[in-house]
Amino acid sequence: MKQKASFLCSECGYESAKWYGKCPSCGAWNSMEEFREAKQAAPRGTLAKSDRRPNRPLAIGAIETQEELRFHTGISELDRVLGGGAVKGSFVLVGGEPGIGKSTLLLQMCQEMCRQAKVLYVSGEESLRQIRLRADRLHISSPQLFVLAETDLDEIIEESDLLEPDVLIVDSIQTVYKADLNSAPGNTTQIKECAMTLMQYAKRRGVTIFIVGHVNKEGTLAGPKILEHMVDCVLYFEGEKQISFRCLRAAKNRFGSTNEIGVFEMSDCGLIEVPNPSAAMLSGHPADASGNCIACTIEGSRPILAEIQALVTKTAYGTPRRMAAGVDYNRMVLLLAILEKRVGLYLSASDTYINVVGGMRLDEPAIDLPVALAVASSYRDQPLPEGVMAFGEVGLTGELRAVTAAAQRIHEAIRLGFTTCIMPKQDIGRMAVPDSFRIVQTGNIAQAIGAAFGAKQ
């Protein structure tokens, strides 16, 4: 049978009749791979004909609407990110770097979900013995948990039809393949077609499916971008391997908010939920040390206090070094320019390093003021008074801008025993503040620095 040759980009899925050194779509170099497909190929990405149902257009008023049927995963931090629990018939993608704890999280989820549902865990990366050893280490055992080591998607669907599970977990989508495709597992076409088949299977049978996806060196999910469009929910499991804390974020969620965050700590017995991230992040906070400031950031509906550290030292080279971990590098450079122009800190002759303790990544503008205070503290080699926290956005003219959820941030600071809050001038409503807590509202960055070092302990 005559075969048609084409070239596919392994990064974005762009298809072309000829090879390019650089993908015209995403700009990746050496990502075009040759793909040969039979001219009369069988229909792909669909269920068997016997599983199809005729679809007819309906008037929008005739469509039944009812609340989604959810079931709890048994892990409150995961339920928070999912929007209150997993939705029946949903298709969820869990992404993260290798070794970060994705398989551990899903296996621990199985232990709790097996109390109310039947679960099939399919692994394409580990043998049955390896899964059993890991389950014993995590103290996971349930008669409702079934394990299958398989990479052929047709075999997975067939075994799932026989078992009829309520939850299907595929670890990982990069290892699964369809036999009627001529490309290797992990190829863009394989990932797209396998995901399409699993998505249709979830919708037709009402099975909740979790698939695991790895990330590439750029930090994005490996495979075609359409993979993220197919699924109902995209979860990112983030963290550093050298740091015990892990953060679970929702980049997309059709059944809930995308602003929630779940915090876990990796231990010898698996992942442990961290219901109070602020206290965990601030443990070990040094006293009377220059170059650190406590910031309050909002992750979804949850205020979290985090410690921002700065180190400013005289450069030994003509061009000063700038390094940022946990904050945006370009935003840090902008703040350093504002401090030099508006406050008079001569930072162009100093190396500057910024770090967020605990491996968290803070992206919201409210951390501008704590970063600036930490840099000023290190530059002057003068520690901020104990019990001081701050939040606020800094403008290019040095002014402080209001941020959202100011009252929530202040309540969190009071709960954890802080005594002073430095913030922009904005309305915080009628909130009860104890006499021992002082709110300092300032109009610009220079006033905030002066108030911080003049705050009473």
Short mmCIF file of C-alpha atoms in Angstrom, two decimals:
data_model
loop_
_atom_site.label_atom_id
_atom_site.label_comp_id
_atom_site.label_asym_id
_atom_site.label_seq_id
_atom_site.Cartn_x
_atom_site.Cartn_y
_atom_site.Cartn_z
CA MET A 1 0.00 0.00 0.00
CA LYS A 2 1.38 3.39 -0.97
CA GLN A 3 2.36 5.55 1.96
CA LYS A 4 2.31 9.31 2.20
CA ALA A 5 5.32 10.99 3.83
CA SER A 6 4.95 14.14 5.89
CA PHE A 7 6.91 15.97 8.58
CA LEU A 8 5.57 16.78 12.04
CA CYS A 9 6.99 19.11 14.66
CA SER A 10 7.55 17.21 17.90
CA GLU A 11 7.02 20.40 19.91
CA CYS A 12 3.79 21.89 18.56
CA GLY A 13 2.42 19.33 16.08
CA TYR A 14 2.83 21.50 12.97
CA GLU A 15 2.53 19.35 9.81
CA SER A 16 4.34 20.04 6.55
CA ALA A 17 4.98 18.22 3.30
CA LYS A 18 8.69 19.11 3.46
CA TRP A 19 11.35 19.26 6.14
CA TYR A 20 12.37 22.50 7.85
CA GLY A 21 15.35 23.07 10.10
CA LYS A 22 13.24 25.51 12.11
CA CYS A 23 9.54 24.92 12.69
CA PRO A 24 7.52 27.72 10.99
CA SER A 25 4.89 27.52 13.73
CA CYS A 26 6.72 27.47 17.09
CA GLY A 27 10.28 28.30 16.01
CA ALA A 28 11.86 25.17 17.51
CA TRP A 29 15.05 23.96 15.83
CA ASN A 30 15.51 20.36 14.56
CA SER A 31 12.04 19.35 15.72
CA MET A 32 10.62 18.21 12.35
CA GLU A 33 10.33 14.41 12.22
CA GLU A 34 9.33 12.31 9.24
CA PHE A 35 6.03 10.49 9.56
CA ARG A 36 4.65 7.94 7.12
CA GLU A 37 1.00 7.06 7.14
CA ALA A 38 -0.92 4.56 5.07
CA LYS A 39 -3.20 6.23 2.56
CA GLN A 40 -6.16 4.09 3.56
CA ALA A 41 -5.64 4.24 7.29
CA ALA A 42 -8.36 3.23 9.68
CA PRO A 43 -10.19 6.05 11.45
CA ARG A 44 -8.16 7.11 14.46
CA GLY A 45 -8.95 8.84 17.71
CA THR A 46 -12.49 7.37 17.84
CA LEU A 47 -14.21 4.66 19.76
CA ALA A 48 -15.48 1.44 18.29
CA LYS A 49 -18.58 1.78 16.15
CA SER A 50 -20.68 -0.14 18.68
CA ASP A 51 -19.83 2.48 21.33
CA ARG A 52 -21.02 5.45 19.31
CA ARG A 53 -24.32 7.13 19.88
CA PRO A 54 -26.17 9.19 17.28
CA ASN A 55 -25.92 12.88 18.07
CA ARG A 56 -28.77 15.19 17.20
CA PRO A 57 -28.87 18.96 17.65
CA LEU A 58 -31.00 20.12 20.58
CA ALA A 59 -32.51 23.48 21.41
CA ILE A 60 -30.48 25.05 24.18
CA GLY A 61 -33.56 25.29 26.40
CA ALA A 62 -34.16 21.54 26.07
CA ILE A 63 -30.73 20.58 27.40
CA GLU A 64 -30.86 19.19 30.92
CA THR A 65 -28.72 21.06 33.42
CA GLN A 66 -27.80 19.60 36.74
CA GLU A 67 -24.93 20.03 39.15
CA GLU A 68 -21.84 18.02 38.31
CA LEU A 69 -21.51 14.79 40.23
CA ARG A 70 -18.32 15.10 42.25
CA PHE A 71 -16.53 12.68 44.51
CA HIS A 72 -13.80 13.58 46.94
CA THR A 73 -10.30 12.32 46.31
CA GLY A 74 -9.59 12.09 50.04
CA ILE A 75 -6.80 14.67 49.69
CA SER A 76 -8.19 18.06 50.70
CA GLU A 77 -5.43 20.03 48.96
CA LEU A 78 -6.15 18.20 45.68
CA ASP A 79 -9.90 18.69 46.13
CA ARG A 80 -9.29 22.42 46.62
CA VAL A 81 -7.41 22.72 43.32
CA LEU A 82 -9.96 20.60 41.43
CA GLY A 83 -12.75 22.88 42.63
CA GLY A 84 -14.30 20.68 45.31
CA GLY A 85 -13.45 17.19 44.07
CA ALA A 86 -13.14 15.21 40.85
CA VAL A 87 -16.09 15.46 38.46
CA LYS A 88 -17.56 12.22 37.11
CA GLY A 89 -16.61 11.77 33.45
CA SER A 90 -13.95 14.48 33.50
CA PHE A 91 -10.56 14.28 31.78
CA VAL A 92 -7.68 15.58 33.94
CA LEU A 93 -4.05 16.11 32.93
CA VAL A 94 -1.39 16.18 35.68
CA GLY A 95 1.93 17.62 34.49
CA GLY A 96 5.29 18.10 36.10
CA GLU A 97 8.99 17.39 35.87
CA PRO A 98 10.23 13.80 36.21
CA GLY A 99 10.64 12.74 39.84
CA ILE A 100 8.59 15.61 41.25
CA GLY A 101 5.93 13.29 42.75
CA LYS A 102 3.11 13.00 40.18
CA SER A 103 2.83 9.21 40.41
CA THR A 104 3.06 9.33 44.20
CA LEU A 105 0.23 11.86 44.40
CA LEU A 106 -2.06 9.79 42.16
CA LEU A 107 -1.26 6.54 43.93
CA GLN A 108 -2.05 8.14 47.30
CA MET A 109 -5.28 9.45 45.78
CA CYS A 110 -6.20 5.87 44.81
CA GLN A 111 -6.11 4.75 48.45
CA GLU A 112 -8.80 7.24 49.42
CA MET A 113 -10.92 7.02 46.28
CA CYS A 114 -11.10 3.20 46.49
CA ARG A 115 -13.36 3.61 49.50
CA GLN A 116 -16.11 4.88 47.22
CA ALA A 117 -15.06 3.85 43.70
CA LYS A 118 -13.26 1.22 41.67
CA VAL A 119 -9.90 2.43 40.32
CA LEU A 120 -7.73 1.09 37.50
CA TYR A 121 -4.12 2.33 37.59
CA VAL A 122 -2.33 1.82 34.26
CA SER A 123 1.44 2.31 34.20
CA GLY A 124 3.54 2.39 31.07
CA GLU A 125 6.75 3.26 32.92
CA GLU A 126 6.88 0.79 35.82
CA SER A 127 6.39 -2.95 36.18
CA LEU A 128 3.73 -4.43 38.45
CA ARG A 129 6.39 -5.33 41.00
CA GLN A 130 7.72 -1.77 41.09
CA ILE A 131 4.23 -0.39 41.63
CA ARG A 132 3.59 -2.88 44.44
CA LEU A 133 6.84 -1.94 46.18
CA ARG A 134 5.99 1.74 45.99
CA ALA A 135 2.45 1.06 47.22
CA ASP A 136 3.83 -0.88 50.21
CA ARG A 137 6.15 2.00 51.03
CA LEU A 138 3.16 4.38 50.96
CA HIS A 139 0.99 1.92 52.93
CA ILE A 140 -1.52 1.64 50.09
CA SER A 141 -3.67 -1.47 49.81
CA SER A 142 -7.29 -1.82 48.71
CA PRO A 143 -9.31 -4.58 47.00
CA GLN A 144 -10.86 -1.90 44.79
CA LEU A 145 -7.49 -0.83 43.35
CA PHE A 146 -6.43 -2.68 40.19
CA VAL A 147 -3.07 -2.23 38.48
CA LEU A 148 -2.16 -2.86 34.84
CA ALA A 149 1.26 -2.51 33.19
CA GLU A 150 0.44 -1.82 29.53
CA THR A 151 1.28 0.70 26.81
CA ASP A 152 -1.04 -0.44 23.99
CA LEU A 153 -4.08 1.84 24.13
CA ASP A 154 -6.40 -0.73 22.55
CA GLU A 155 -5.47 -3.23 25.28
CA ILE A 156 -6.02 -0.58 27.96
CA ILE A 157 -9.50 0.24 26.62
CA GLU A 158 -10.37 -3.46 26.38
CA GLU A 159 -9.30 -4.19 29.96
CA SER A 160 -11.15 -1.11 31.16
CA ASP A 161 -14.33 -2.32 29.43
CA LEU A 162 -14.05 -5.67 31.24
CA LEU A 163 -13.32 -4.15 34.65
CA GLU A 164 -15.67 -1.13 34.35
CA PRO A 165 -13.77 1.17 36.75
CA ASP A 166 -15.07 4.50 38.00
CA VAL A 167 -11.61 6.08 37.76
CA LEU A 168 -8.90 5.35 35.18
CA ILE A 169 -5.32 6.60 35.68
CA VAL A 170 -2.82 6.47 32.80
CA ASP A 171 0.83 7.06 33.75
CA SER A 172 2.00 8.45 31.43
CA ILE A 173 0.46 9.61 28.15
CA GLN A 174 3.94 9.78 26.55
CA THR A 175 4.35 6.00 26.85
CA VAL A 176 0.96 4.99 25.40
CA TYR A 177 0.63 4.21 21.69
CA LYS A 178 -1.90 3.11 19.09
CA ALA A 179 -0.88 0.12 16.99
CA ASP A 180 -2.44 1.45 13.78
CA LEU A 181 -0.09 4.46 13.77
CA ASN A 182 3.40 4.13 12.34
CA SER A 183 5.05 6.65 14.69
CA ALA A 184 6.85 5.84 17.94
CA PRO A 185 5.31 6.34 21.41
CA GLY A 186 5.75 9.90 22.62
CA ASN A 187 5.46 11.30 19.11
CA THR A 188 3.16 14.27 18.64
CA THR A 189 0.70 12.26 16.57
CA GLN A 190 0.62 9.38 19.05
CA ILE A 191 -0.01 11.68 22.00
CA LYS A 192 -2.77 13.55 20.18
CA GLU A 193 -4.60 10.45 18.95
CA CYS A 194 -4.31 8.59 22.26
CA ALA A 195 -5.58 11.60 24.19
CA MET A 196 -8.50 12.01 21.78
CA THR A 197 -9.51 8.38 22.25
CA LEU A 198 -9.30 8.62 26.03
CA MET A 199 -11.30 11.85 26.02
CA GLN A 200 -14.11 10.26 24.03
CA TYR A 201 -14.00 7.20 26.28
CA ALA A 202 -14.38 9.42 29.38
CA LYS A 203 -17.38 11.27 27.95
CA ARG A 204 -19.15 8.20 26.56
CA ARG A 205 -18.70 5.91 29.56
CA GLY A 206 -18.72 8.49 32.37
CA VAL A 207 -15.29 7.37 33.59
CA THR A 208 -13.07 9.94 35.31
CA ILE A 209 -9.65 9.75 33.68
CA PHE A 210 -6.38 11.13 35.04
CA ILE A 211 -3.41 11.16 32.66
CA VAL A 212 0.16 12.04 33.59
CA GLY A 213 2.22 14.27 31.29
CA HIS A 214 5.91 15.14 31.49
CA VAL A 215 7.32 18.59 30.78
CA ASN A 216 10.11 19.44 28.37
CA LYS A 217 13.22 21.52 29.01
CA GLU A 218 11.27 24.75 28.42
CA GLY A 219 8.95 23.87 31.33
CA THR A 220 5.86 23.24 29.17
CA LEU A 221 4.00 19.98 28.72
CA ALA A 222 5.67 17.68 26.19
CA GLY A 223 3.59 16.97 23.11
CA PRO A 224 1.16 19.05 21.05
CA LYS A 225 -0.46 22.11 22.59
CA ILE A 226 -3.85 20.67 21.62
CA LEU A 227 -3.42 18.18 24.47
CA GLU A 228 -4.14 20.96 26.97
CA HIS A 229 -7.20 22.02 24.95
CA MET A 230 -8.67 18.51 24.96
CA VAL A 231 -8.68 17.96 28.71
CA ASP A 232 -11.10 19.47 31.22
CA CYS A 233 -8.46 20.28 33.79
CA VAL A 234 -4.70 20.88 33.63
CA LEU A 235 -2.80 20.53 36.90
CA TYR A 236 0.87 21.46 37.29
CA PHE A 237 2.87 19.86 40.09
CA GLU A 238 5.76 22.22 40.82
CA GLY A 239 8.74 22.33 43.14
CA GLU A 240 12.44 21.71 43.40
CA LYS A 241 13.75 18.21 43.98
CA GLN A 242 16.13 19.53 46.64
CA ILE A 243 13.27 21.21 48.54
CA SER A 244 10.58 19.19 50.27
CA PHE A 245 7.65 21.50 49.48
CA ARG A 246 5.51 20.93 46.37
CA CYS A 247 2.81 23.18 44.90
CA LEU A 248 -0.16 21.96 42.86
CA ARG A 249 -1.71 24.57 40.58
CA ALA A 250 -4.60 24.50 38.11
CA ALA A 251 -3.69 26.08 34.76
CA LYS A 252 -7.11 25.19 33.35
CA ASN A 253 -10.30 23.99 35.04
CA ARG A 254 -13.71 23.78 33.38
CA PHE A 255 -15.37 22.89 36.68
CA GLY A 256 -13.74 25.30 39.09
CA SER A 257 -11.33 28.17 39.68
CA THR A 258 -7.84 28.27 38.21
CA ASN A 259 -6.51 30.41 41.05
CA GLU A 260 -6.34 27.80 43.80
CA ILE A 261 -3.13 26.20 45.01
CA GLY A 262 -2.43 23.06 47.01
CA VAL A 263 0.72 22.70 49.10
CA PHE A 264 2.38 19.38 49.95
CA GLU A 265 5.56 18.26 51.65
CA MET A 266 7.51 15.27 50.35
CA SER A 267 8.50 12.79 53.06
CA ASP A 268 9.66 9.19 53.32
CA CYS A 269 6.03 8.11 53.56
CA GLY A 270 4.89 10.07 50.51
CA LEU A 271 3.25 13.45 50.17
CA ILE A 272 1.89 15.14 53.29
CA GLU A 273 -0.69 17.92 53.04
CA VAL A 274 0.30 21.32 54.40
CA PRO A 275 -2.93 22.96 55.62
CA ASN A 276 -1.05 26.02 56.95
CA PRO A 277 1.53 26.94 54.28
CA SER A 278 2.36 30.30 55.84
CA ALA A 279 3.66 28.76 59.07
CA ALA A 280 5.60 26.14 57.12
CA MET A 281 7.20 28.69 54.82
CA LEU A 282 8.26 30.92 57.70
CA SER A 283 9.80 28.17 59.83
CA GLY A 284 13.48 28.91 60.36
CA HIS A 285 13.05 32.62 59.66
CA PRO A 286 16.27 34.27 60.92
CA ALA A 287 16.07 37.04 63.49
CA ASP A 288 18.19 40.20 63.24
CA ALA A 289 19.44 39.30 59.75
CA SER A 290 19.56 41.90 57.01
CA GLY A 291 18.19 41.28 53.55
CA ASN A 292 14.86 39.57 54.23
CA CYS A 293 11.26 40.70 54.29
CA ILE A 294 7.96 38.86 54.78
CA ALA A 295 5.51 39.17 51.90
CA CYS A 296 1.84 38.17 51.72
CA THR A 297 0.64 36.78 48.42
CA ILE A 298 -2.80 35.54 47.41
CA GLU A 299 -3.04 32.12 45.78
CA GLY A 300 -6.67 31.71 44.74
CA SER A 301 -8.65 32.46 47.87
CA ARG A 302 -5.77 31.62 50.22
CA PRO A 303 -3.37 34.23 51.65
CA ILE A 304 0.15 32.85 52.08
CA LEU A 305 3.05 34.52 53.86
CA ALA A 306 6.45 33.90 52.29
CA GLU A 307 9.95 35.07 53.09
CA ILE A 308 11.81 37.00 50.40
CA GLN A 309 15.59 37.20 50.78
CA ALA A 310 17.97 39.59 49.04
CA LEU A 311 21.74 39.76 48.95
CA VAL A 312 23.43 42.93 47.68
CA THR A 313 27.22 42.94 47.53
CA LYS A 314 29.84 44.98 45.72
CA THR A 315 30.60 43.54 42.31
CA ALA A 316 34.05 42.31 41.39
CA TYR A 317 33.41 42.75 37.67
CA GLY A 318 32.51 45.60 35.37
CA THR A 319 28.95 44.36 34.88
CA PRO A 320 27.03 43.47 38.06
CA ARG A 321 25.33 40.09 38.29
CA ARG A 322 21.57 39.72 38.72
CA MET A 323 19.95 36.44 39.78
CA ALA A 324 16.35 35.69 40.79
CA ALA A 325 14.81 32.48 42.16
CA GLY A 326 11.07 32.46 42.77
CA VAL A 327 10.37 35.90 41.28
CA ASP A 328 10.34 37.18 37.72
CA TYR A 329 13.84 38.24 36.64
CA ASN A 330 12.68 41.17 34.49
CA ARG A 331 10.49 42.46 37.31
CA MET A 332 13.46 42.32 39.68
CA VAL A 333 15.61 44.34 37.26
CA LEU A 334 12.83 46.92 36.96
CA LEU A 335 12.58 47.26 40.76
CA LEU A 336 16.34 47.72 41.08
CA ALA A 337 16.19 50.55 38.54
CA ILE A 338 13.35 52.20 40.49
CA LEU A 339 15.33 51.94 43.76
CA GLU A 340 18.36 53.57 42.16
CA LYS A 341 16.40 56.33 40.43
CA ARG A 342 13.74 57.17 43.03
CA VAL A 343 15.41 56.22 46.34
CA GLY A 344 19.10 56.82 45.59
CA LEU A 345 20.43 53.32 46.24
CA TYR A 346 23.53 52.93 44.06
CA LEU A 347 22.85 49.37 42.85
CA SER A 348 24.52 49.60 39.44
CA ALA A 349 27.84 48.71 41.09
CA SER A 350 26.48 45.83 43.16
CA ASP A 351 25.63 42.20 42.50
CA THR A 352 22.02 41.46 43.51
CA TYR A 353 20.47 38.08 44.30
CA ILE A 354 16.79 37.47 45.13
CA ASN A 355 15.35 34.24 46.52
CA VAL A 356 11.94 33.09 47.77
CA VAL A 357 12.40 30.64 50.65
CA GLY A 358 10.70 27.26 50.29
CA GLY A 359 10.89 26.98 46.51
CA MET A 360 7.66 28.89 45.87
CA ARG A 361 7.22 31.09 42.82
CA LEU A 362 5.52 34.45 43.40
CA ASP A 363 4.14 36.21 40.34
CA GLU A 364 1.64 38.80 41.53
CA PRO A 365 2.54 42.54 41.66
CA ALA A 366 1.90 42.69 45.42
CA ILE A 367 5.39 41.30 46.10
CA ASP A 368 7.07 44.40 44.60
CA LEU A 369 7.25 46.24 47.93
CA PRO A 370 8.67 43.27 49.95
CA VAL A 371 11.34 42.72 47.28
CA ALA A 372 12.30 46.39 47.41
CA LEU A 373 12.45 46.37 51.23
CA ALA A 374 14.62 43.24 51.24
CA VAL A 375 17.03 44.83 48.75
CA ALA A 376 17.18 48.05 50.76
CA SER A 377 17.81 46.06 53.95
CA SER A 378 20.71 44.16 52.41
CA TYR A 379 22.15 47.30 50.76
CA ARG A 380 22.18 49.13 54.10
CA ASP A 381 23.13 45.94 55.99
CA GLN A 382 20.37 46.83 58.41
CA PRO A 383 17.70 44.25 59.35
CA LEU A 384 14.03 45.13 59.32
CA PRO A 385 12.42 45.22 62.78
CA GLU A 386 10.92 41.93 63.94
CA GLY A 387 7.22 41.50 63.19
CA VAL A 388 7.12 43.59 60.00
CA MET A 389 5.44 42.35 56.80
CA ALA A 390 4.56 44.21 53.61
CA PHE A 391 2.69 44.07 50.33
CA GLY A 392 2.07 46.50 47.48
CA GLU A 393 2.73 47.16 43.81
CA VAL A 394 5.47 49.64 42.87
CA GLY A 395 5.04 51.91 39.84
CA LEU A 396 7.80 53.29 37.63
CA THR A 397 7.61 56.68 39.30
CA GLY A 398 8.11 55.05 42.70
CA GLU A 399 4.47 55.29 43.77
CA LEU A 400 2.73 52.45 45.60
CA ARG A 401 -0.41 51.03 43.99
CA ALA A 402 -3.31 49.31 45.72
CA VAL A 403 -3.64 45.53 45.52
CA THR A 404 -6.57 43.17 45.90
CA ALA A 405 -7.64 41.31 49.05
CA ALA A 406 -5.83 43.66 51.42
CA ALA A 407 -8.06 42.72 54.36
CA GLN A 408 -7.33 39.00 53.89
CA ARG A 409 -3.60 39.65 53.87
CA ILE A 410 -3.81 41.68 57.08
CA HIS A 411 -5.89 39.02 58.83
CA GLU A 412 -3.31 36.36 57.92
CA ALA A 413 -0.51 38.53 59.32
CA ILE A 414 -2.41 39.08 62.56
CA ARG A 415 -3.12 35.35 62.87
CA LEU A 416 0.58 34.52 62.63
CA GLY A 417 1.61 37.10 65.22
CA PHE A 418 2.97 39.97 63.12
CA THR A 419 2.79 43.46 64.60
CA THR A 420 3.28 45.85 61.65
CA CYS A 421 2.00 45.92 58.09
CA ILE A 422 3.45 48.32 55.49
CA MET A 423 1.09 48.77 52.55
CA PRO A 424 -0.15 51.30 49.95
CA LYS A 425 -2.80 53.88 50.75
CA GLN A 426 -6.09 52.11 50.04
CA ASP A 427 -9.45 51.39 51.63
CA ILE A 428 -9.38 48.21 53.72
CA GLY A 429 -13.01 48.39 54.81
CA ARG A 430 -14.32 48.09 58.34
CA MET A 431 -12.07 45.42 59.71
CA ALA A 432 -11.32 44.87 63.38
CA VAL A 433 -7.62 45.31 64.05
CA PRO A 434 -6.16 44.66 67.52
CA ASP A 435 -4.39 47.53 69.25
CA SER A 436 -1.09 45.64 69.14
CA PHE A 437 -1.14 45.60 65.33
CA ARG A 438 -0.08 48.70 63.40
CA ILE A 439 -0.97 49.44 59.76
CA VAL A 440 1.37 51.87 58.01
CA GLN A 441 0.03 53.23 54.71
CA THR A 442 2.54 55.02 52.50
CA GLY A 443 2.34 56.72 49.12
CA ASN A 444 5.70 55.87 47.55
CA ILE A 445 8.64 53.52 47.87
CA ALA A 446 10.88 56.04 49.65
CA GLN A 447 8.27 56.60 52.38
CA ALA A 448 7.79 52.83 52.75
CA ILE A 449 11.53 52.25 53.26
CA GLY A 450 11.69 55.05 55.81
CA ALA A 451 8.65 53.64 57.66
CA ALA A 452 10.05 50.10 57.61
CA PHE A 453 13.33 50.97 59.26
CA GLY A 454 11.61 53.34 61.67
CA ALA A 455 8.91 50.84 62.68
CA LYS A 456 8.70 50.09 66.37
CA GLN A 457 9.41 46.56 67.47
#
